[in-house]
mmCIF file of C-alpha atoms in Angstrom:
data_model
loop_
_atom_site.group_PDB
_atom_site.id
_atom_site.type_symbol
_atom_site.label_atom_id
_atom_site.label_comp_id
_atom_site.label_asym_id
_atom_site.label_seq_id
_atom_site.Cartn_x
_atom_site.Cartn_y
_atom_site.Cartn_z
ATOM 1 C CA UNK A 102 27.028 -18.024 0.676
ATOM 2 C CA UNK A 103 26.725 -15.338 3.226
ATOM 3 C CA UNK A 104 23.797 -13.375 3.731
ATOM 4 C CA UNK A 105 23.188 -10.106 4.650
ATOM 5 C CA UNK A 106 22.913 -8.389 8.128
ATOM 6 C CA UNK A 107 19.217 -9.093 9.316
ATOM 7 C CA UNK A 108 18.447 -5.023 10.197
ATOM 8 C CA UNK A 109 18.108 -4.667 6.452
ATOM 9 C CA UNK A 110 14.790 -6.473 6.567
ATOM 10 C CA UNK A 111 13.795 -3.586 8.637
ATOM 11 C CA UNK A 112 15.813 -0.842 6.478
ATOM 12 C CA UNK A 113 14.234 -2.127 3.993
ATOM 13 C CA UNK A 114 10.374 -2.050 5.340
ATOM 14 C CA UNK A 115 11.351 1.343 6.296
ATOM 15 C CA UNK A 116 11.571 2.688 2.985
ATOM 16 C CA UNK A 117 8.945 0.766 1.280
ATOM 17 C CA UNK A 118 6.941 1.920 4.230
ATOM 18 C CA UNK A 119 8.018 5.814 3.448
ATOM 19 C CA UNK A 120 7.258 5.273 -0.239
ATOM 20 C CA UNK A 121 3.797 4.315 0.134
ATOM 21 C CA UNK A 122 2.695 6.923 2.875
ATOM 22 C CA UNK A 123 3.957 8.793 -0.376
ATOM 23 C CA UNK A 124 2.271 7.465 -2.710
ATOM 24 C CA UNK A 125 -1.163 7.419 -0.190
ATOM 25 C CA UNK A 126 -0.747 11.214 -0.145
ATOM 26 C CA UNK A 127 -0.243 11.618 -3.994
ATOM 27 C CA UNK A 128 -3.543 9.264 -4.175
ATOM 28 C CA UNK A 129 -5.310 10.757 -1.324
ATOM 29 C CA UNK A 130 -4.478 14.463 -2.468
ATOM 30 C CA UNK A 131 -5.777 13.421 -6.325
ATOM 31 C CA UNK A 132 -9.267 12.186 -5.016
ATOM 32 C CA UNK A 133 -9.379 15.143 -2.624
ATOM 33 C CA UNK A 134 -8.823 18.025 -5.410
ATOM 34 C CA UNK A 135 -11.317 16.129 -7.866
ATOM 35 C CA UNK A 136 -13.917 15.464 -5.092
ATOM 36 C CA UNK A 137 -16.868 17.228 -6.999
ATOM 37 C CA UNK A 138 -15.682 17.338 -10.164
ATOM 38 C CA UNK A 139 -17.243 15.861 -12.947
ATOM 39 C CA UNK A 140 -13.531 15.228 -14.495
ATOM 40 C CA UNK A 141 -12.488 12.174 -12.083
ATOM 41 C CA UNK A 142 -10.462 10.120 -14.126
ATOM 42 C CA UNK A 143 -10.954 7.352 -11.011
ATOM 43 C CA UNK A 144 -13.821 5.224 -10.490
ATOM 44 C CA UNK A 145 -14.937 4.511 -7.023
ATOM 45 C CA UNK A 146 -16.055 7.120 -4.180
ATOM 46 C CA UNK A 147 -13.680 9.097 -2.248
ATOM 47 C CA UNK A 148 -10.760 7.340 -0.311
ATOM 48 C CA UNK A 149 -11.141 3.754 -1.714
ATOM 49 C CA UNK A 150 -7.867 4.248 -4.166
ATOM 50 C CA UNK A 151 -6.163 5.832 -1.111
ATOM 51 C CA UNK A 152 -7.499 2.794 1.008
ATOM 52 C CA UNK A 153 -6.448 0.662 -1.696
ATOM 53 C CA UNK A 154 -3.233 1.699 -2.860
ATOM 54 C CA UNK A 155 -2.286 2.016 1.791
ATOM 55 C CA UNK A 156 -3.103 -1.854 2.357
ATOM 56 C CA UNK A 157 -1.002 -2.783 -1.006
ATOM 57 C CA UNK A 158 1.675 -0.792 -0.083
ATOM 58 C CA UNK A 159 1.651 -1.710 3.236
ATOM 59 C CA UNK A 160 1.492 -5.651 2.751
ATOM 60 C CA UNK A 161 4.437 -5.520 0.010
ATOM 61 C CA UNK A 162 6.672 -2.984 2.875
ATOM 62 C CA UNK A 163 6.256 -6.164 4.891
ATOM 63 C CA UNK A 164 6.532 -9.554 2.510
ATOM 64 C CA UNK A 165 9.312 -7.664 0.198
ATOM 65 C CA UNK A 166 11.885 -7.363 2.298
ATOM 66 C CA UNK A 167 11.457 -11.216 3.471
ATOM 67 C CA UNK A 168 11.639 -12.983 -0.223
ATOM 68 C CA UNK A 169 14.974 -9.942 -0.894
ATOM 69 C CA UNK A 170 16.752 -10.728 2.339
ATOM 70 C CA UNK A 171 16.150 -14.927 1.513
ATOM 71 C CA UNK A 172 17.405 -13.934 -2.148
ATOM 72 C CA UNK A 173 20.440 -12.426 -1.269
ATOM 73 C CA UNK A 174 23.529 -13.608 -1.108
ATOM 74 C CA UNK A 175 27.603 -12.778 -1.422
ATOM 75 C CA UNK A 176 30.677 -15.138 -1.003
ATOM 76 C CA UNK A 177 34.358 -14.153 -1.894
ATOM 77 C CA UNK A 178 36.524 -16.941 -3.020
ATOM 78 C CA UNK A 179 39.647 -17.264 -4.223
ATOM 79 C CA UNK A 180 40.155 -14.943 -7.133
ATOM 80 C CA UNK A 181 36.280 -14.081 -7.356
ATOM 81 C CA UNK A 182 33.205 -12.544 -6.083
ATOM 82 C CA UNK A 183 29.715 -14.161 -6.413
ATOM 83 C CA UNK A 184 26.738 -12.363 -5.896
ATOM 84 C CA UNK A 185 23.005 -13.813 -5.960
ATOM 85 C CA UNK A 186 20.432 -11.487 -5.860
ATOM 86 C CA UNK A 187 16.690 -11.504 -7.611
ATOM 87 C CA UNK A 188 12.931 -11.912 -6.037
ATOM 88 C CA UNK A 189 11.584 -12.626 -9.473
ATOM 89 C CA UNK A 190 14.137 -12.813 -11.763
ATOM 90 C CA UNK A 191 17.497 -14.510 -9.988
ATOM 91 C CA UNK A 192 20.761 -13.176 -11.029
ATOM 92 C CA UNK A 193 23.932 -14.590 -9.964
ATOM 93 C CA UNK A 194 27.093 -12.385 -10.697
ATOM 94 C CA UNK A 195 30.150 -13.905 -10.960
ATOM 95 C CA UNK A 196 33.498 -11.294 -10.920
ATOM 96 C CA UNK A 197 37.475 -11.526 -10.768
ATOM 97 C CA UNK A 198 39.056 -9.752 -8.420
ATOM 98 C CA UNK A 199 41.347 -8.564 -11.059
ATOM 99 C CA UNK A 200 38.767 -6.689 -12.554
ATOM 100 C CA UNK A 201 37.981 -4.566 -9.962
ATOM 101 C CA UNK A 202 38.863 -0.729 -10.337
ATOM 102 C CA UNK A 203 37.594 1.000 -7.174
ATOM 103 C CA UNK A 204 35.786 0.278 -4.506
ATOM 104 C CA UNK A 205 33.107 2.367 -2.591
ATOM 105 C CA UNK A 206 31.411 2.332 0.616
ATOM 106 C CA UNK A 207 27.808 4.055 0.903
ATOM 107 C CA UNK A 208 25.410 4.913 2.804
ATOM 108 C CA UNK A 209 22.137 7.054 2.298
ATOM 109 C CA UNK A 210 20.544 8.749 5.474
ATOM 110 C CA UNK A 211 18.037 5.640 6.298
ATOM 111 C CA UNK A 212 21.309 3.211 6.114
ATOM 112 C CA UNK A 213 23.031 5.495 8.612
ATOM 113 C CA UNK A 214 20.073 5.234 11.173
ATOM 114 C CA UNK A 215 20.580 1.701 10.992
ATOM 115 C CA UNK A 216 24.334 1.962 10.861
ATOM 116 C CA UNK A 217 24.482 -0.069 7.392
ATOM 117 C CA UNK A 218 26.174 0.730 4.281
ATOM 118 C CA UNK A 219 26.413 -0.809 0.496
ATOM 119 C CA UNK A 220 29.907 -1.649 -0.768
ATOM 120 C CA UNK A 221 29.662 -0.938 -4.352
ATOM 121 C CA UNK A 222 32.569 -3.115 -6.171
ATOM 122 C CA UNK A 223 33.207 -0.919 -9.948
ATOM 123 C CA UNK A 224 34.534 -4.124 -12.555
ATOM 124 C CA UNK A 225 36.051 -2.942 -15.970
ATOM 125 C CA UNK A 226 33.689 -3.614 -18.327
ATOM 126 C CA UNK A 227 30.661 -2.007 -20.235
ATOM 127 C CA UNK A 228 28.822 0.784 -18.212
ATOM 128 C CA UNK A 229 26.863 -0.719 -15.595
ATOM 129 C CA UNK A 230 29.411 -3.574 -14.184
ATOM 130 C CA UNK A 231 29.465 -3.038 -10.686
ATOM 131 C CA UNK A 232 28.201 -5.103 -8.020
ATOM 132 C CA UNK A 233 26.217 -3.904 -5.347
ATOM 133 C CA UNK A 234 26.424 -5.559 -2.225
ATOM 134 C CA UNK A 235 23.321 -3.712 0.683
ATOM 135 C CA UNK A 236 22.565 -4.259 3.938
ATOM 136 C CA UNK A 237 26.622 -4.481 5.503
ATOM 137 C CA UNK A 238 27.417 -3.362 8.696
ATOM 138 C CA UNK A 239 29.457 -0.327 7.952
ATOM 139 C CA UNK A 240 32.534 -1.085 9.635
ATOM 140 C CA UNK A 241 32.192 -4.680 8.139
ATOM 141 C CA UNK A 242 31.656 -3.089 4.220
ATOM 142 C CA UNK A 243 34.480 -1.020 5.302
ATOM 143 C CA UNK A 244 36.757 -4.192 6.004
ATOM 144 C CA UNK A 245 35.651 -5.954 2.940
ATOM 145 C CA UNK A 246 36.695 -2.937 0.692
ATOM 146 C CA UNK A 247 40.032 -2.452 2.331
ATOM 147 C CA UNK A 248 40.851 -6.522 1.984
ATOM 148 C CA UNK A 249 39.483 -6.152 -1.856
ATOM 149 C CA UNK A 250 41.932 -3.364 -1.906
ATOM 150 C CA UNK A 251 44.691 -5.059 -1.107
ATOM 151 C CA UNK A 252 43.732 -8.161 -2.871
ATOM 152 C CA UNK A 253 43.578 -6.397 -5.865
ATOM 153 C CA UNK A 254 46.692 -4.078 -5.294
ATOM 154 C CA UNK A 255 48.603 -7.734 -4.638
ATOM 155 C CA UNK A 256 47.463 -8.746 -8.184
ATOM 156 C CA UNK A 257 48.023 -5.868 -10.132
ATOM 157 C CA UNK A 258 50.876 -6.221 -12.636
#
């Protein structure tokens, strides 16, 4: 199986990272407005849930995108696409090519700094059968979807 490109460790920390300086604020802004108040709904003194809920965030931005990255894995073979993927709960995807009906490549604005992209394989099939694969280099996830294309176009009867 082939893995992903290594710089979505990184992408990844990034927006783990982003999310908890969010959530910090959220935390930080709660126990700031109800400093005072009798109505605190936390325990605690001021800035030990913001303290708190910083380190957490911080140590999963760091260990998450390890134990994802050493989940993850894609391989094409003849006629199929495999996908295993899980930190918890493993899920491995098996898919015909002939199933596929379009193909995407995307990116949000934190894969772009990075220069990453997802290809994003749509099966037929109940809602929800499409296989995600992060973490590409773009102009590799944009090779993969034209040779899917064509594999697929080949097939087609």
């Amino acid at each position: 199986m082939q893995q992903l490109d290594p710089s979505v460790k990184t992408l990844w920390s990034v927006q783990l990272l982003l999310s908890t300086l969010l959530f910090t604020a959220l935390v930080f802004s709660y126990e700031f407005l109800t400093l005072g108040s009798g109505d605190r709904f936390l325990p605690f003194t001021f800035g030990v849930w913001t303290g708190i809920v910083f380190v957490v965030g911080l140590v999963i931005s760091f260990v998450l995108p390890l134990l994802r990255y050493k989940a993850w894995g894609y391989e094409f073979r003849e006629g199929e696409i495999h996908v295993r993927r899980g930190v918890l709960t493993r899920i491995y995807t098996v898919a015909p090519t002939t199933r596929i009906q379009h193909l995407d490549v995307a990116q949000s604005l934190t894969e772009r700094l990075f220069e990453l992209g997802r290809l994003v394989i749509y099966t037929a099939g109940t809602r929800g059968a499409d296989i995600v694969i992060p973490g590409l280099p773009l102009v590799y996830a944009q090779a993969l979807r034209d040779h899917l294309k064509n594999i697929t176009v080949e097939d087609a009867v």
